[in-house]
Every structure is written in structure tokens, then in C-alpha cells.
Tab-separated table of C-alpha atoms and ligand atoms in Angstrom:
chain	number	residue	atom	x	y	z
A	1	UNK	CA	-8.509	15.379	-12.626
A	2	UNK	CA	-7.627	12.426	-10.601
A	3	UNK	CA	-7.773	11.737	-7.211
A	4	UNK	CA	-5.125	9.858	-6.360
A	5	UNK	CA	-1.922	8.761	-8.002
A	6	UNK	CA	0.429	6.128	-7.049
A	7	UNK	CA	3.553	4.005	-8.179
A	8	UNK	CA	5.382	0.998	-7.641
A	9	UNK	CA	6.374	-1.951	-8.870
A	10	UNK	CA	3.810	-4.729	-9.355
A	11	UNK	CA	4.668	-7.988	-10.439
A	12	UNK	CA	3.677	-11.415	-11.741
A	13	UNK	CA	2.496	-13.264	-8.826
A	14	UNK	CA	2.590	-17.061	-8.804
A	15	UNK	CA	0.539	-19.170	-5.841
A	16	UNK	CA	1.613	-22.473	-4.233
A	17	UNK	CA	-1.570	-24.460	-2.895
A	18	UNK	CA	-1.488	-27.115	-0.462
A	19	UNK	CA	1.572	-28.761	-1.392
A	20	UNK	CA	3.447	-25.573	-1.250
A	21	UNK	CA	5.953	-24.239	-4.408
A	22	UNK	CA	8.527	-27.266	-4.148
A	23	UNK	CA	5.641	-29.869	-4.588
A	24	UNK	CA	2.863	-27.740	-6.210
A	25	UNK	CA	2.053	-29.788	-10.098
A	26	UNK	CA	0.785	-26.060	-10.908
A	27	UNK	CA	0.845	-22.232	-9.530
A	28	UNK	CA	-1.607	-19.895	-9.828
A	29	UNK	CA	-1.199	-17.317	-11.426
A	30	UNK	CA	-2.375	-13.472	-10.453
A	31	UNK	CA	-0.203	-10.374	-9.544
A	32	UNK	CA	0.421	-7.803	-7.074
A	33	UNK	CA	1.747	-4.908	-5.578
A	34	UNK	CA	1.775	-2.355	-2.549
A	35	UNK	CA	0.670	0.394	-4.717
A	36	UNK	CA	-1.767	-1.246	-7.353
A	37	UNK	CA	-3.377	-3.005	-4.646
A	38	UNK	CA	-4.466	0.630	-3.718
A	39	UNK	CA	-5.240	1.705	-6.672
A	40	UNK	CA	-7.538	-1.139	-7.481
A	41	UNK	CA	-9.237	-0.823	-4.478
A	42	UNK	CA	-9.906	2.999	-4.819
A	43	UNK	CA	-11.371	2.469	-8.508
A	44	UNK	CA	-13.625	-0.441	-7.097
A	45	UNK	CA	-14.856	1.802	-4.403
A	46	UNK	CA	-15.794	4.215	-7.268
A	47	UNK	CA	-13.145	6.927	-7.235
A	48	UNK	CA	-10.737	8.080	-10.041
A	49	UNK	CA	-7.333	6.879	-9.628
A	50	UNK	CA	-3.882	6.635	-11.692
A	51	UNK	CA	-1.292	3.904	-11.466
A	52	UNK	CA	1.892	4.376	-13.010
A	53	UNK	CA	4.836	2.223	-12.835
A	54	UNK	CA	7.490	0.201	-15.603
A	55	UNK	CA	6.832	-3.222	-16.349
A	56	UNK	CA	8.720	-5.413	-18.868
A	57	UNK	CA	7.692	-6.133	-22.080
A	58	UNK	CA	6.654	-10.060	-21.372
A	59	UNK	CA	3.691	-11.741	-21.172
A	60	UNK	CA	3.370	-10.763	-17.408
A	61	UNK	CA	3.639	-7.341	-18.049
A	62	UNK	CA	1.176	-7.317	-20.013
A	63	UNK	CA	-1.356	-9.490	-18.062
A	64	UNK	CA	-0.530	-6.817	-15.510
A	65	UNK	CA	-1.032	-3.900	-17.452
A	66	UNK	CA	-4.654	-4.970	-18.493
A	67	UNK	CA	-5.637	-6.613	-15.277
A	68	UNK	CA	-4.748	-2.776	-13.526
A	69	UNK	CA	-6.478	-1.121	-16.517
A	70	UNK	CA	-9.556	-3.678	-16.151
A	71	UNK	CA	-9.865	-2.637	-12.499
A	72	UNK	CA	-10.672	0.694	-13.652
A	73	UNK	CA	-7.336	2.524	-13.051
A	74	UNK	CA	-5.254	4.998	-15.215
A	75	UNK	CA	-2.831	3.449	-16.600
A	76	UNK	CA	-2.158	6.341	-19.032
A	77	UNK	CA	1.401	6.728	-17.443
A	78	UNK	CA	2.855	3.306	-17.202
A	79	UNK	CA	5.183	1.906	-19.359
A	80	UNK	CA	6.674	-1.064	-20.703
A	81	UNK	CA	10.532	-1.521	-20.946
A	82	UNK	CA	11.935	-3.329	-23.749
A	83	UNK	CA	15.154	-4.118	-21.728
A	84	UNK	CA	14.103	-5.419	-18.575
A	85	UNK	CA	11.875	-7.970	-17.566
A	86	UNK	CA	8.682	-7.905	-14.744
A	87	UNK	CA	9.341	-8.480	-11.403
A	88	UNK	CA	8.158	-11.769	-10.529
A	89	UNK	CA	7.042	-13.287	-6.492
A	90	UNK	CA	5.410	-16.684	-5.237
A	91	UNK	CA	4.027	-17.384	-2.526
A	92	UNK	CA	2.777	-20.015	0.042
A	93	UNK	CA	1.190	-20.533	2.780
A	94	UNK	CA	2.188	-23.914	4.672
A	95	UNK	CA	0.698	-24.155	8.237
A	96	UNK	CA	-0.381	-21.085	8.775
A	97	UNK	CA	2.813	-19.436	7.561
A	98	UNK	CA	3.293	-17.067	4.252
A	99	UNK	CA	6.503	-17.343	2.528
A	100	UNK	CA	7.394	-14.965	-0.144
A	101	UNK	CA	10.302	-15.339	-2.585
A	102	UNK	CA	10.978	-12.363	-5.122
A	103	UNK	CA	12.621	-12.730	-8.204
A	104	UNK	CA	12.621	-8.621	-9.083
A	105	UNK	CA	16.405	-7.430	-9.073
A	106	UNK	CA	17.328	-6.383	-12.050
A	107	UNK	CA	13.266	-5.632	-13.022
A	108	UNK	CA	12.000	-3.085	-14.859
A	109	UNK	CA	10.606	-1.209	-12.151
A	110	UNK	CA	13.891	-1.212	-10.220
A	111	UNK	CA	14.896	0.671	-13.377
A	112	UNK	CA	13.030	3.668	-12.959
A	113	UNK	CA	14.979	7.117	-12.379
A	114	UNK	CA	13.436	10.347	-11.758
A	115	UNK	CA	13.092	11.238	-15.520
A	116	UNK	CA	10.264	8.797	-16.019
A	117	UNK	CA	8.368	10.691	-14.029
A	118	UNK	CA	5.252	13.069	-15.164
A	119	UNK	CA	5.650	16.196	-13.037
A	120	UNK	CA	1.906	17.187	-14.878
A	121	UNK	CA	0.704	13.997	-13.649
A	122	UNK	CA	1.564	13.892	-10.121
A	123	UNK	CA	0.658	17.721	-9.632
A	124	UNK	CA	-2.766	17.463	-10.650
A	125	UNK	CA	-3.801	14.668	-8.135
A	126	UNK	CA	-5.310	15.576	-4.469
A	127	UNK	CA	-3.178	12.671	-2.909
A	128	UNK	CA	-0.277	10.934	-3.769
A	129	UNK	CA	0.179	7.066	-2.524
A	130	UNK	CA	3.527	6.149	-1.828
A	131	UNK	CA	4.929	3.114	0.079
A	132	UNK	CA	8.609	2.326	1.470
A	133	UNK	CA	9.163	-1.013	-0.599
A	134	UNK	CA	9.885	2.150	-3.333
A	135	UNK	CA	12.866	3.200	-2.029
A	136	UNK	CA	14.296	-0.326	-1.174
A	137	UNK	CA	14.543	-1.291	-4.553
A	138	UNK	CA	17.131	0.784	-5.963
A	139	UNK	CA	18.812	3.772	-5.677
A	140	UNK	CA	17.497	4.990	-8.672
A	141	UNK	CA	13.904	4.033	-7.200
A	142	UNK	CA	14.555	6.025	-4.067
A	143	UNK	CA	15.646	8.942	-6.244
A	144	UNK	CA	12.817	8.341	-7.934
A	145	UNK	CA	10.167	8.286	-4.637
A	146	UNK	CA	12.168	11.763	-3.852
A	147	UNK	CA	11.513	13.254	-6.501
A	148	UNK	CA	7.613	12.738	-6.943
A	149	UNK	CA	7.441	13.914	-3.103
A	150	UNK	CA	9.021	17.305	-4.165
A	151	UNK	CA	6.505	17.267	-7.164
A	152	UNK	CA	3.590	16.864	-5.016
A	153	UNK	CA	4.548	19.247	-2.130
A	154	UNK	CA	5.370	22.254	-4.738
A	155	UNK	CA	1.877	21.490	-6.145
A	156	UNK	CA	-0.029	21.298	-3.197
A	157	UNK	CA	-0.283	17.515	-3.305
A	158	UNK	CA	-1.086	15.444	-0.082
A	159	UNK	CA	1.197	13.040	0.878
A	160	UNK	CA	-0.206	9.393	1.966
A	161	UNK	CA	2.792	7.246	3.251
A	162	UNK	CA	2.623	3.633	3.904
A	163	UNK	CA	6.011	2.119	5.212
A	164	UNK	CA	5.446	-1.303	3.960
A	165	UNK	CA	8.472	-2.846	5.754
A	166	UNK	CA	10.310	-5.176	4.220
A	167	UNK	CA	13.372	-6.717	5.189
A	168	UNK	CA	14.067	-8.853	2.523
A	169	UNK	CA	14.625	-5.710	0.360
A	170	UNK	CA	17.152	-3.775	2.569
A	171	UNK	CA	18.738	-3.652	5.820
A	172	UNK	CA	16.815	-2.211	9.014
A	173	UNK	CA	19.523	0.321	9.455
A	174	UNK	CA	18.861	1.794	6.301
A	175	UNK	CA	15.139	1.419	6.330
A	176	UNK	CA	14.589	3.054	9.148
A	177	UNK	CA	16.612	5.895	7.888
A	178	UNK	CA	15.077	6.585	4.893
A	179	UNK	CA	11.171	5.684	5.720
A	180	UNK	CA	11.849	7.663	9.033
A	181	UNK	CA	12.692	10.951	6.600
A	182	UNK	CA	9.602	10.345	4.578
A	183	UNK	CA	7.331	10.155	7.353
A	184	UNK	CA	8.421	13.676	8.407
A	185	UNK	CA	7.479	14.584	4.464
A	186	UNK	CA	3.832	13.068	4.894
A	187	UNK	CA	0.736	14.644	5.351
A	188	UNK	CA	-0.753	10.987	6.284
A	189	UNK	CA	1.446	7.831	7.846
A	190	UNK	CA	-0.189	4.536	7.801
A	191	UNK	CA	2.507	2.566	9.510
A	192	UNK	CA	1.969	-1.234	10.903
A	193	UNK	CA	2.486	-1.349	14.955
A	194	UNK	CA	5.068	-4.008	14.280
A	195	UNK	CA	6.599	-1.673	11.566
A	196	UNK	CA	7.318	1.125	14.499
A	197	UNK	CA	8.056	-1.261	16.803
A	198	UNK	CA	11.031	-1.742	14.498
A	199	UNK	CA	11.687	1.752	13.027
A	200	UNK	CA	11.749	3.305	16.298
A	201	UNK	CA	13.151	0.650	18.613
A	202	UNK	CA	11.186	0.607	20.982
A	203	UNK	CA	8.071	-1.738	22.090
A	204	UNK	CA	6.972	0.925	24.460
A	205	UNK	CA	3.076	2.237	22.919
A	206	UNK	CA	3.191	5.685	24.721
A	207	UNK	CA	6.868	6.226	23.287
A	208	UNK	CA	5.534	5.176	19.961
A	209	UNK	CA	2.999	7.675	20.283
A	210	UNK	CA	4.878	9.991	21.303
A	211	UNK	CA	7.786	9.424	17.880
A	212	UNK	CA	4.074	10.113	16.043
A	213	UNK	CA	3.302	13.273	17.413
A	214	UNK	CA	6.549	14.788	16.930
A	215	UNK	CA	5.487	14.477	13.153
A	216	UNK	CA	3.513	16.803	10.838
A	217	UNK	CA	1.500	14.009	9.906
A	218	UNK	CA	-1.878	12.481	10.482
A	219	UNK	CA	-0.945	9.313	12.261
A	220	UNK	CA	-3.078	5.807	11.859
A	221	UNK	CA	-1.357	2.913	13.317
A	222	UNK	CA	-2.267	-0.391	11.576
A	223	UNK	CA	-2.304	-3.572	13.017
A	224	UNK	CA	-3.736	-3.301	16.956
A	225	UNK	CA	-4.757	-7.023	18.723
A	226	UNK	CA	-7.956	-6.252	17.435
A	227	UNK	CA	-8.466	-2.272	16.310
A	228	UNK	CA	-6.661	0.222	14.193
A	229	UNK	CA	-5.418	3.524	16.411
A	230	UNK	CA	-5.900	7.237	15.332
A	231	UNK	CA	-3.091	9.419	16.650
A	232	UNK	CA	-4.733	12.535	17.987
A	233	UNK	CA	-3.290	15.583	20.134
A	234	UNK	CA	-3.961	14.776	22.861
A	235	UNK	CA	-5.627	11.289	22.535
A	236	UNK	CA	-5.402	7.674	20.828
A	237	UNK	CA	-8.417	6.437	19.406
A	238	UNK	CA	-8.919	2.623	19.188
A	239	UNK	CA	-10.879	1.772	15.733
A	240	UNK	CA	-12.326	-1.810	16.371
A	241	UNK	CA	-11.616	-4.584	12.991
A	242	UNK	CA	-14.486	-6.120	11.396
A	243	UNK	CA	-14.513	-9.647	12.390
A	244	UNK	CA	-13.745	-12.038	9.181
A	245	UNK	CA	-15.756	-14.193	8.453
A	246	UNK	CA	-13.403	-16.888	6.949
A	247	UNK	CA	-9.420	-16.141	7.395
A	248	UNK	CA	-7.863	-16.889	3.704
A	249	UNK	CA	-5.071	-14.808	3.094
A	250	UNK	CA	-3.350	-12.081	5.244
A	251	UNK	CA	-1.648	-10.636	2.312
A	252	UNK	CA	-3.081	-7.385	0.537
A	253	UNK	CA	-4.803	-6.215	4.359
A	254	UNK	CA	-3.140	-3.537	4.748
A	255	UNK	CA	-3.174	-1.922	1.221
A	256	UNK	CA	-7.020	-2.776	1.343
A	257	UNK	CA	-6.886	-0.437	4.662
A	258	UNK	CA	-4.928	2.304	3.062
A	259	UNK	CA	-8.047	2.687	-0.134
A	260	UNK	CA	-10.431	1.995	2.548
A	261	UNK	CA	-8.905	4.721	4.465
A	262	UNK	CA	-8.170	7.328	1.489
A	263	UNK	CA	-11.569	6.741	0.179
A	264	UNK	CA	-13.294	7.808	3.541
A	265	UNK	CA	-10.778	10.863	2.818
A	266	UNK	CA	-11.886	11.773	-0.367
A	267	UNK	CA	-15.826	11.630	0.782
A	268	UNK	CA	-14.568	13.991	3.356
A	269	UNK	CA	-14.706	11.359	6.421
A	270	UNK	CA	-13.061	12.720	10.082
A	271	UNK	CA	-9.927	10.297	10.122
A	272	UNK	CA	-11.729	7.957	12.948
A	273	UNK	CA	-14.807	7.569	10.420
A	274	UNK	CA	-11.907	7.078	7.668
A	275	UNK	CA	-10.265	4.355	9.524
A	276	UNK	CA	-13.423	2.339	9.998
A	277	UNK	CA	-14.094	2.096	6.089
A	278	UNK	CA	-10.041	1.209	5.950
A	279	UNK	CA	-10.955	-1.039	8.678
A	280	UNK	CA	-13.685	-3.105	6.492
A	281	UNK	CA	-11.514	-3.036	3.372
A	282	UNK	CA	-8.962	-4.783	5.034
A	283	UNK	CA	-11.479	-7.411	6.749
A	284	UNK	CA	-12.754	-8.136	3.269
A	285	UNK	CA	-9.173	-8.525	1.430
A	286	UNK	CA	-8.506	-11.445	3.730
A	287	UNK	CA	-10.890	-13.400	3.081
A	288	UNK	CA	-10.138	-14.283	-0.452
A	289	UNK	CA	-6.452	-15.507	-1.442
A	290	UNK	CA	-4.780	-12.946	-3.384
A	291	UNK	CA	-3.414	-9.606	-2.830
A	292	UNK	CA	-6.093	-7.719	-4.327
A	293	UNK	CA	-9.024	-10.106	-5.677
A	294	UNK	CA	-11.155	-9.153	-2.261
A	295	UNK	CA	-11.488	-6.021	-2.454
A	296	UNK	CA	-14.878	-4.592	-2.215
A	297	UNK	CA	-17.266	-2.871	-4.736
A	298	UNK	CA	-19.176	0.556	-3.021
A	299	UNK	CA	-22.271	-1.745	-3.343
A	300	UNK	CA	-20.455	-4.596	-1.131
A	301	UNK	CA	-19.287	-1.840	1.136
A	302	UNK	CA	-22.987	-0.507	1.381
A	303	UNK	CA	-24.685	-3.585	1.833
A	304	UNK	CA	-22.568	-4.707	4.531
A	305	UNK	CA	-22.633	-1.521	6.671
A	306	UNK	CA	-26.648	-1.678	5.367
A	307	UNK	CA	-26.684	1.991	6.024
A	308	UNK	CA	-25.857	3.960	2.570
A	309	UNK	CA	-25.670	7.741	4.164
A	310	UNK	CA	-22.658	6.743	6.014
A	311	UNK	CA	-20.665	6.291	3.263
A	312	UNK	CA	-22.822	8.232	0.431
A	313	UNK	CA	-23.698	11.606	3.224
B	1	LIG	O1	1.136	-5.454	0.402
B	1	LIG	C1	1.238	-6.544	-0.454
B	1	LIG	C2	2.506	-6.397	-1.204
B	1	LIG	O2	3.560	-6.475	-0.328
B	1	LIG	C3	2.692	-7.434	-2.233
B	1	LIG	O3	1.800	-7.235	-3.269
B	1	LIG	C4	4.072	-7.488	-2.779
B	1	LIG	O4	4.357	-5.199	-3.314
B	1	LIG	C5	4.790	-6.202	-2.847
B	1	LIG	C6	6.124	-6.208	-2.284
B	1	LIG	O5	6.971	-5.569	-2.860
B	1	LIG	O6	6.345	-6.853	-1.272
């Protein structure tokens, strides 16, 4: 069977160099997504892994469809829709600063309802990967997320939830409502600190720790000055980051850190072992521009950590 299954939308990405999108004379061209960029970076770290999703019928969709498929993922269960387009972003970075501009409304992926969904599918996966840019795109799409959570959890499914904030999708009223409700469904939360700094109003760490214990969930808090934290009982454990060599491109970190961290799952890691293989994912994804090109092979991951029963035991 598969390992882990996830969906989203994932759309045509186009880059502006140096000169930005206004002045660029050509974008580069690539494409990306939350729950791809997991997927990607599960199959490159050697484990089986399904991506489904709908896509339009256009010549991004299908540059998407075969760049996820020539990663190595499933793709049995994606589709393309004849009557809406891809989802489309750019992006730049001008001093230091990443601007994103969507173009993914009326998409095919905001078209998906809970009908598209394979319950088969989802039920024979260990995990399932969802994120909250999901249920921001539609209502349809939240119905959707819903409904594959109540598939997994009647079939013994673990639930892996990354918030993935994003407030030019929906309001912070509503998204703290509905990613606050799926983080008491999950059987892991991978929020950013930032994110619950938000969701839970507060800037307070030991009152954000606190929110996390009240949940079922395995807590790992993303984005410390410098280390990841696991949310224990009785204790926080501070992860240190891999230092980056060269800082390229922020984007695609954090989805890096969730296969990192879901791959140390799947060898049956601790969660603090876990979170130190999410940890080097992420430190790798950043240093090539790109939400997804970085991420590491299980040979890169060996060779760097130059001790192969860590990750192989
Ligand atoms: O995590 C990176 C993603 O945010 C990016 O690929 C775009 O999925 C995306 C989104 O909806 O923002």
C-alpha cells in the first residue's frame, strides 16, 4: 500500500529574477504546492507516496502532472478538469522580500467537492498529509478536507496537519476557526511559531504550549530563532536547524520539514530524532530557488549526516 497520501492544489509557478515580475524580459517557469512539495520530498527520500489533486486541462496541468509523476509519486488519483483551468502563482524576491501573487480562484482545484474523493485510497495509507491552505480555497474544498479526515479516522489513518497560514486566502477570523478544529482532529500538528502566534493570540511561548497540550496531537512547532520545538508532557524540546550553507529561497522550508519529519516517522524515529531529519530537509530546500527543486535524495541525506545507521537502523 502506500504510505502516505496527500492533496491540494498545486499550480503553475512562474519566477521573477532580479528585476522582479513588472521588469522581468522572462519568468521561470516551475510549480508548486503545500502538499506536492511533500509528496515529492517523501518519494525522493525513498518512500511510497500518493498525490492526488484536480488540475486543468492546459499545458500547466500537464507539466504538473508529469513533473509530480517524475518525482516518483502516485498520481493514480489526480485528475484533469476539462472546465477549469490550473491555478497559477509568481513570485519574487526584491531585497530580501518574497512576494506572491495567485491567480487560482475559479481553478480547478478550488473545484473539488467531496465526491472526487477515493474513500479506498485514503483508507489504505498509514498517514494522511493535509494542510490549511485546503480549506481556504473554497467551501467545497473545506468540505472536501472534512471529508477525507472522516475517511482516514474510520480507517485507522493518522492524521499529519500542517496549518500553512495564509492570509491572502481568507480572513484570520475564519482561519483560526477552522484550522483550530482540525488541529483537535490530528494525530500530528506541524504549525509555524508565527502561525500560533496568530491562531491563538497570544505571543506568550508557555501559553502557546500550553493551547498544544490541551490537544490530542503530537505537537512540533516550526520556525524557533534557530531550532524546531517538540511538545512533550511535561517538557519542550529545542531541535537545533542545520546551518545553510547559502540562503536562496525561503519558500518550500517548511513542507521540506514536514517529509523530513514524516519520513523519520515512517522509519520509526522518536519525534525528537524525527524533527532533526525534518530539520535537514528544510535546511536543504532553501538553498536552491524553488519550492521543491532542493529537496534531498536518501543518498544526500546520508552523506551529509555521514552516518547511514541513523537514518537506515
Ligand atoms: O509551502 C509552499 C506553498 O505555499 C507554495 O507552494 C504555494 O501551496 C502554495 C500556496 O497555496 O500558498
Amino acid at each position: 500500500g502506500i504510505d502516505v497520501v496527500t492533496f491540494g492544489e498545486t499550480m503553475g509557478l512562474l519566477l521573477g529574477g532580479p528585476k522582479g515580475i513588472e521588469h522581468a524580459g522572462s519568468l521561470d517557469k516551475s510549480f508548486g504546492g503545500a502538499e506536492s512539495n511533500v509528496a515529492i520530498g517523501l518519494a525522493r527520500l525513498g518512500h511510497s507516496v500518493g498525490w492526488f489533486g484536480r488540475l486543468g486541462n492546459d499545458p500547466m496541468g500537464q507539466m504538473i502532472l508529469k513533473g509530480i509523476r517524475g518525482e516518483g509519486v502516485d498520481v493514480s488519483g489526480a485528475s484533469l478538469s476539462a472546465d477549469e483551468p490550473t491555478g497559477l502563482m509568481l513570485r519574487e524576491q526584491l531585497s530580501g522580500k518574497t512576494s506572491v501573487y495567485y491567480y487560482r480562484k475559479l481553478s480547478a482545484a478550488s473545484a473539488m467537492k467531496p465526491e472526487h474523493l477515493n474513500p479506498e485510497y485514503i483508507a489504505a495509507a498509514k498517514y494522511l498529509h493535509v494542510t490549511g491552505i485546503t480549506p481556504a480555497l473554497s467551501e467545497s474544498c473545506r468540505a472536501t478536507l472534512r471529508e477525507a479526515i472522516r475517511i482516514a479516522k474510520a480507517n485507522g489513518v493518522k492524521i499529519v496537519f500542517d496549518p500553512n497560514l495564509r492570509l491572502k486566502l481568507w480572513g484570520l477570523q475564519e482561519a483560526r476557526e477552522t484550522l483550530l478544529q482540525i488541529a483537535e482532529e490530528a494525530d500530528y500538528f506541524l504549525p509555524g511559531l508565527d502561525e500560533l502566534q496568530l491562531l491563538y493570540e497570544t505571543e506568550d511561548f508557555e501559553q502557546i504550549v500550553g493551547r498544544l497540550r490541551q490537544l490530542n496531537a503530537q505537537c512540533v512547532v516550526k520556525g524557533g530563532a534557530d531550532e524546531t520545538y517538540v511538545v512533550g508532557e511535561t517538557q519542550v524540546t529545542a531541535v537545533p536547524y542545520f546551518q545553510a550553507k547559502h540562503f536562496i529561497d525561503p519558500i518550500g522550508a517548511g513542507d521540506g520539514f514536514c517529509a523530513g519529519f514524516l519520513s523519520g516517522l515512517l522509519r520509526g524515529f522518536e519525534p525528537v530524532e524525527a524533527v532533526r531529519l525534518g530539520n535537514l530537509v528544510g535546511s536543504l530546500v532553501v538553498q536552491m530557488a524553488g519550492d521543491w527543486e532542493g529537496l534531498p535524495t536518501l543518498a544526500e541525506v546520508e552523506a551529509i549526516l555521514g552516518n547511514q545507521k541513523h537514518i537506515e537502523r
